[in-house]
Amino acid sequence: MIKKVYKKLVPFRYRIAALNISKKLYGYLLYGKQVHCVCCGRSFRKFLPKGNGLVVRPNAECPNCGSLERGRLLYTYLKNETSVFAAAPSVLHVSPESFLRKQFIKNPHYIDVDIDPDLARYVADITSIPYNDQSFDYVICSHVLGHIKDEKKAVDELFRVLKVNGTAFILTLIDRQADKTLEDDSVVTPRQRLELYGEADLERLHALDFIDRLKRQNVIVEVIDYREKFSSRDQQRFSLGDGQRELIYKCTRLV
């Protein structure tokens, strides 16, 4: 009951801010050198756990900047393998990770969007992006498409606003043991989604066919497991995940 009242009285953005502060404070109790966050440069004895009632991932979230395994890997890839942080390219960032947004925020051509006004500076529905065709050099969309009812329309919109020779980096939760994405229209409640897909707000659980769901006549898709660039020791030290959430789908528009 107290939790319900708290949610009703305190706006979401303030609840998030309070939660982040509490995590930062707890981070001081985790002083150590066993793990290192490549995003904020802080080291700890361990990272915070992350997950839900069914699956909890230990050693997942940086208490200082809030980065998760997928975010640390994506940031490292973007920094090392692309020019996205150089020369102020035009960037569309869908449902932005706060720590990654801080790296872009000084770029005048950076646009962060979310359907929730508390989570980004600009409000936009991914199935109807309010920008002209070929507006962006880069699009970043991490762990969004699994939550979208009309996934095909959302993907079409991402590629529509991407410039020719532009690149979209897309990540999602992948069941690497399955060939076909799991979708069931009869699954409608959060509890059902949690039990079937592993998260209460997912519309589907992607599988190895996710690459085919992204392919278009004018787009080539490359699957990148950037964890392979690191030794097993560094994968553990930086906590880069197990590959279910961290595969990077690099999508380049040709025409």
Short mmCIF file of C-alpha atoms in Angstrom, two decimals:
data_model
loop_
_atom_site.label_atom_id
_atom_site.label_comp_id
_atom_site.label_asym_id
_atom_site.label_seq_id
_atom_site.Cartn_x
_atom_site.Cartn_y
_atom_site.Cartn_z
CA MET A 1 0.00 0.00 0.00
CA ILE A 2 2.83 2.39 0.90
CA LYS A 3 4.52 1.58 -2.40
CA LYS A 4 1.34 2.42 -4.34
CA VAL A 5 0.94 5.74 -2.53
CA TYR A 6 4.60 6.58 -3.13
CA LYS A 7 4.24 5.92 -6.87
CA LYS A 8 1.09 8.01 -7.04
CA LEU A 9 2.50 11.01 -5.18
CA VAL A 10 6.09 11.09 -6.47
CA PRO A 11 6.66 11.67 -10.22
CA PHE A 12 8.56 8.94 -12.02
CA ARG A 13 11.62 11.09 -12.80
CA TYR A 14 12.09 11.88 -9.09
CA ARG A 15 11.72 8.24 -8.14
CA ILE A 16 14.41 7.34 -10.65
CA ALA A 17 16.68 10.11 -9.35
CA ALA A 18 16.23 8.91 -5.76
CA LEU A 19 16.96 5.33 -6.78
CA ASN A 20 20.13 6.36 -8.61
CA ILE A 21 21.35 8.32 -5.60
CA SER A 22 20.77 5.35 -3.31
CA LYS A 23 22.74 3.11 -5.70
CA LYS A 24 25.63 5.58 -5.80
CA LEU A 25 25.72 5.66 -2.01
CA TYR A 26 25.65 1.88 -1.85
CA GLY A 27 28.52 1.85 -4.32
CA TYR A 28 30.82 3.25 -1.62
CA LEU A 29 30.21 0.08 0.36
CA LEU A 30 31.36 -1.94 -2.64
CA TYR A 31 34.84 -0.44 -2.73
CA GLY A 32 37.27 -2.73 -4.48
CA LYS A 33 39.11 -3.52 -7.70
CA GLN A 34 37.54 -6.79 -8.81
CA VAL A 35 35.26 -5.22 -11.45
CA HIS A 36 35.70 -2.08 -13.52
CA CYS A 37 33.12 0.01 -15.38
CA VAL A 38 34.41 1.10 -18.78
CA CYS A 39 31.70 3.77 -18.98
CA CYS A 40 32.43 5.84 -15.86
CA GLY A 41 35.88 4.54 -14.95
CA ARG A 42 34.93 3.41 -11.44
CA SER A 43 35.98 0.11 -9.89
CA PHE A 44 34.15 -1.96 -7.29
CA ARG A 45 34.23 -5.24 -5.43
CA LYS A 46 31.23 -6.24 -7.51
CA PHE A 47 28.42 -4.69 -9.53
CA LEU A 48 24.78 -4.68 -8.42
CA PRO A 49 22.39 -7.51 -9.40
CA LYS A 50 19.73 -6.86 -12.03
CA GLY A 51 16.65 -8.79 -13.04
CA ASN A 52 13.18 -9.86 -12.04
CA GLY A 53 11.52 -12.55 -10.00
CA LEU A 54 12.41 -15.27 -12.49
CA VAL A 55 15.97 -14.38 -13.48
CA VAL A 56 18.39 -12.20 -11.56
CA ARG A 57 21.79 -11.50 -13.10
CA PRO A 58 24.50 -11.04 -10.48
CA ASN A 59 27.26 -8.51 -11.05
CA ALA A 60 25.28 -6.61 -13.71
CA GLU A 61 24.67 -2.92 -12.94
CA CYS A 62 27.29 -0.29 -12.20
CA PRO A 63 26.18 1.48 -8.98
CA ASN A 64 27.78 4.74 -10.10
CA CYS A 65 26.55 5.29 -13.68
CA GLY A 66 23.86 2.62 -13.97
CA SER A 67 25.37 0.91 -17.02
CA LEU A 68 24.45 -2.71 -17.66
CA GLU A 69 26.43 -5.42 -19.45
CA ARG A 70 25.02 -4.54 -22.87
CA GLY A 71 25.63 -0.83 -22.35
CA ARG A 72 29.26 -1.28 -21.37
CA LEU A 73 29.88 -3.44 -24.42
CA LEU A 74 28.01 -1.12 -26.79
CA TYR A 75 29.84 1.95 -25.48
CA THR A 76 33.21 0.25 -25.95
CA TYR A 77 32.29 -0.83 -29.47
CA LEU A 78 31.06 2.63 -30.47
CA LYS A 79 34.16 4.28 -29.01
CA ASN A 80 36.65 1.88 -30.59
CA GLU A 81 35.06 0.94 -33.89
CA THR A 82 33.01 3.95 -35.07
CA SER A 83 33.20 7.72 -35.46
CA VAL A 84 29.90 8.28 -33.66
CA PHE A 85 31.59 10.36 -30.93
CA ALA A 86 33.64 12.40 -33.40
CA ALA A 87 32.79 15.34 -35.68
CA ALA A 88 29.26 15.74 -34.28
CA PRO A 89 27.33 13.38 -36.58
CA SER A 90 23.55 13.37 -36.50
CA VAL A 91 22.41 10.70 -34.03
CA LEU A 92 18.96 9.40 -33.13
CA HIS A 93 19.02 7.58 -29.78
CA VAL A 94 15.83 5.68 -28.98
CA SER A 95 15.03 5.10 -25.29
CA PRO A 96 18.48 6.37 -24.30
CA GLU A 97 20.64 4.89 -21.59
CA SER A 98 21.43 7.79 -19.26
CA PHE A 99 25.18 7.15 -19.06
CA LEU A 100 25.45 6.90 -22.85
CA ARG A 101 23.36 10.01 -23.37
CA LYS A 102 25.90 11.95 -21.29
CA GLN A 103 28.55 11.06 -23.86
CA PHE A 104 26.44 12.57 -26.65
CA ILE A 105 24.70 15.47 -25.00
CA LYS A 106 27.17 18.15 -26.16
CA ASN A 107 26.63 17.13 -29.78
CA PRO A 108 24.10 19.64 -31.23
CA HIS A 109 22.98 17.01 -33.73
CA TYR A 110 22.11 14.41 -31.09
CA ILE A 111 18.42 13.61 -30.58
CA ASP A 112 17.27 11.35 -27.73
CA VAL A 113 13.66 10.19 -27.83
CA ASP A 114 11.28 8.07 -25.81
CA ILE A 115 7.53 7.68 -25.61
CA ASP A 116 7.82 8.60 -21.90
CA PRO A 117 8.73 12.31 -21.41
CA ASP A 118 10.55 11.44 -18.18
CA LEU A 119 13.08 9.28 -20.02
CA ALA A 120 14.30 11.55 -22.83
CA ARG A 121 14.36 15.18 -23.91
CA TYR A 122 12.05 14.55 -26.88
CA VAL A 123 8.86 12.50 -27.02
CA ALA A 124 8.42 10.18 -29.99
CA ASP A 125 6.69 6.94 -30.88
CA ILE A 126 9.15 4.61 -32.60
CA THR A 127 6.42 3.46 -34.99
CA SER A 128 5.91 7.06 -36.15
CA ILE A 129 9.21 8.92 -35.79
CA PRO A 130 8.62 12.68 -36.28
CA TYR A 131 11.70 13.34 -38.43
CA ASN A 132 12.22 13.52 -42.17
CA ASP A 133 13.56 10.73 -44.35
CA GLN A 134 17.35 10.33 -44.19
CA SER A 135 17.81 12.64 -41.21
CA PHE A 136 20.47 10.74 -39.23
CA ASP A 137 23.96 9.37 -39.75
CA TYR A 138 23.48 6.96 -36.85
CA VAL A 139 20.57 5.36 -35.05
CA ILE A 140 20.97 3.63 -31.68
CA CYS A 141 18.13 1.42 -30.51
CA SER A 142 18.97 -0.93 -27.65
CA HIS A 143 16.41 -3.30 -26.13
CA VAL A 144 13.37 -1.51 -27.49
CA LEU A 145 11.98 -3.60 -30.35
CA GLY A 146 11.03 -6.53 -28.13
CA HIS A 147 8.61 -4.21 -26.32
CA ILE A 148 6.93 -2.81 -29.46
CA LYS A 149 3.67 -4.33 -30.67
CA ASP A 150 4.18 -3.42 -34.34
CA GLU A 151 7.82 -4.33 -34.64
CA LYS A 152 7.94 -4.27 -38.46
CA LYS A 153 6.66 -0.71 -38.60
CA ALA A 154 9.18 0.37 -35.98
CA VAL A 155 12.07 -1.16 -37.93
CA ASP A 156 10.84 0.47 -41.15
CA GLU A 157 10.75 3.82 -39.37
CA LEU A 158 14.30 3.42 -38.02
CA PHE A 159 15.60 2.75 -41.50
CA ARG A 160 13.49 5.50 -43.06
CA VAL A 161 15.15 8.23 -41.01
CA LEU A 162 18.61 6.74 -41.56
CA LYS A 163 20.75 8.40 -44.22
CA VAL A 164 22.15 6.47 -47.16
CA ASN A 165 25.40 4.85 -45.92
CA GLY A 166 24.20 5.56 -42.38
CA THR A 167 24.29 2.90 -39.69
CA ALA A 168 21.79 1.72 -37.10
CA PHE A 169 22.98 -0.23 -34.07
CA ILE A 170 20.20 -2.43 -32.72
CA LEU A 171 20.27 -4.72 -29.67
CA THR A 172 17.62 -6.96 -28.15
CA LEU A 173 17.21 -9.94 -25.84
CA ILE A 174 18.03 -13.09 -27.83
CA ASP A 175 17.32 -16.72 -27.05
CA ARG A 176 20.44 -18.12 -28.74
CA GLN A 177 19.16 -21.66 -28.36
CA ALA A 178 16.08 -21.01 -30.53
CA ASP A 179 15.88 -20.53 -34.29
CA LYS A 180 12.50 -18.79 -34.36
CA THR A 181 11.24 -15.79 -32.38
CA LEU A 182 8.62 -16.72 -29.79
CA GLU A 183 5.37 -14.75 -30.13
CA ASP A 184 1.94 -15.61 -28.80
CA ASP A 185 -0.97 -13.19 -29.30
CA SER A 186 -2.89 -14.86 -26.49
CA VAL A 187 -0.26 -13.69 -23.99
CA VAL A 188 -1.60 -10.36 -22.73
CA THR A 189 -0.89 -9.98 -19.01
CA PRO A 190 2.42 -8.98 -17.43
CA ARG A 191 2.53 -12.27 -15.54
CA GLN A 192 2.04 -14.29 -18.74
CA ARG A 193 4.73 -12.28 -20.52
CA LEU A 194 7.12 -12.75 -17.62
CA GLU A 195 6.63 -16.50 -17.61
CA LEU A 196 6.85 -16.95 -21.40
CA TYR A 197 9.32 -14.25 -22.48
CA GLY A 198 11.28 -13.64 -19.29
CA GLU A 199 10.23 -9.98 -18.90
CA ALA A 200 6.82 -8.63 -17.94
CA ASP A 201 6.61 -6.02 -20.70
CA LEU A 202 8.03 -7.94 -23.67
CA GLU A 203 5.83 -8.61 -26.70
CA ARG A 204 8.08 -11.42 -27.92
CA LEU A 205 11.34 -13.24 -27.23
CA HIS A 206 13.68 -12.87 -30.17
CA ALA A 207 15.72 -15.80 -31.44
CA LEU A 208 18.41 -16.36 -34.07
CA ASP A 209 15.98 -15.25 -36.80
CA PHE A 210 16.14 -11.67 -35.50
CA ILE A 211 18.59 -10.84 -38.27
CA ASP A 212 15.94 -11.81 -40.83
CA ARG A 213 13.38 -9.58 -39.12
CA LEU A 214 15.76 -6.65 -39.64
CA LYS A 215 16.77 -7.31 -43.23
CA ARG A 216 15.39 -5.03 -45.92
CA GLN A 217 16.16 -4.78 -49.64
CA ASN A 218 18.18 -1.62 -49.07
CA VAL A 219 19.79 -2.61 -45.75
CA ILE A 220 22.58 -5.03 -44.96
CA VAL A 221 22.81 -6.49 -41.46
CA GLU A 222 25.90 -7.76 -39.68
CA VAL A 223 25.82 -9.53 -36.31
CA ILE A 224 28.68 -8.54 -34.01
CA ASP A 225 29.59 -10.34 -30.78
CA TYR A 226 32.07 -7.75 -29.54
CA ARG A 227 32.77 -9.76 -26.40
CA GLU A 228 35.11 -11.83 -28.57
CA LYS A 229 37.52 -8.87 -28.61
CA PHE A 230 38.15 -9.41 -24.90
CA SER A 231 39.86 -12.15 -22.95
CA SER A 232 37.64 -14.24 -20.68
CA ARG A 233 39.28 -12.48 -17.73
CA ASP A 234 38.37 -9.02 -19.05
CA GLN A 235 34.86 -10.16 -19.96
CA GLN A 236 34.38 -11.00 -16.29
CA ARG A 237 36.18 -7.91 -14.98
CA PHE A 238 34.13 -5.54 -17.13
CA SER A 239 31.01 -7.74 -16.80
CA LEU A 240 30.14 -7.88 -20.50
CA GLY A 241 27.35 -10.44 -20.29
CA ASP A 242 26.77 -13.84 -21.80
CA GLY A 243 25.71 -12.81 -25.31
CA GLN A 244 21.96 -13.00 -24.82
CA ARG A 245 21.57 -9.23 -24.43
CA GLU A 246 24.80 -7.98 -25.95
CA LEU A 247 24.81 -8.95 -29.64
CA ILE A 248 25.10 -5.83 -31.80
CA TYR A 249 23.14 -5.83 -35.05
CA LYS A 250 24.89 -3.36 -37.33
CA CYS A 251 22.46 -2.26 -40.03
CA THR A 252 23.80 -0.15 -42.93
CA ARG A 253 21.45 1.55 -45.39
CA LEU A 254 22.64 1.20 -48.99
CA VAL A 255 20.17 3.40 -50.92
#
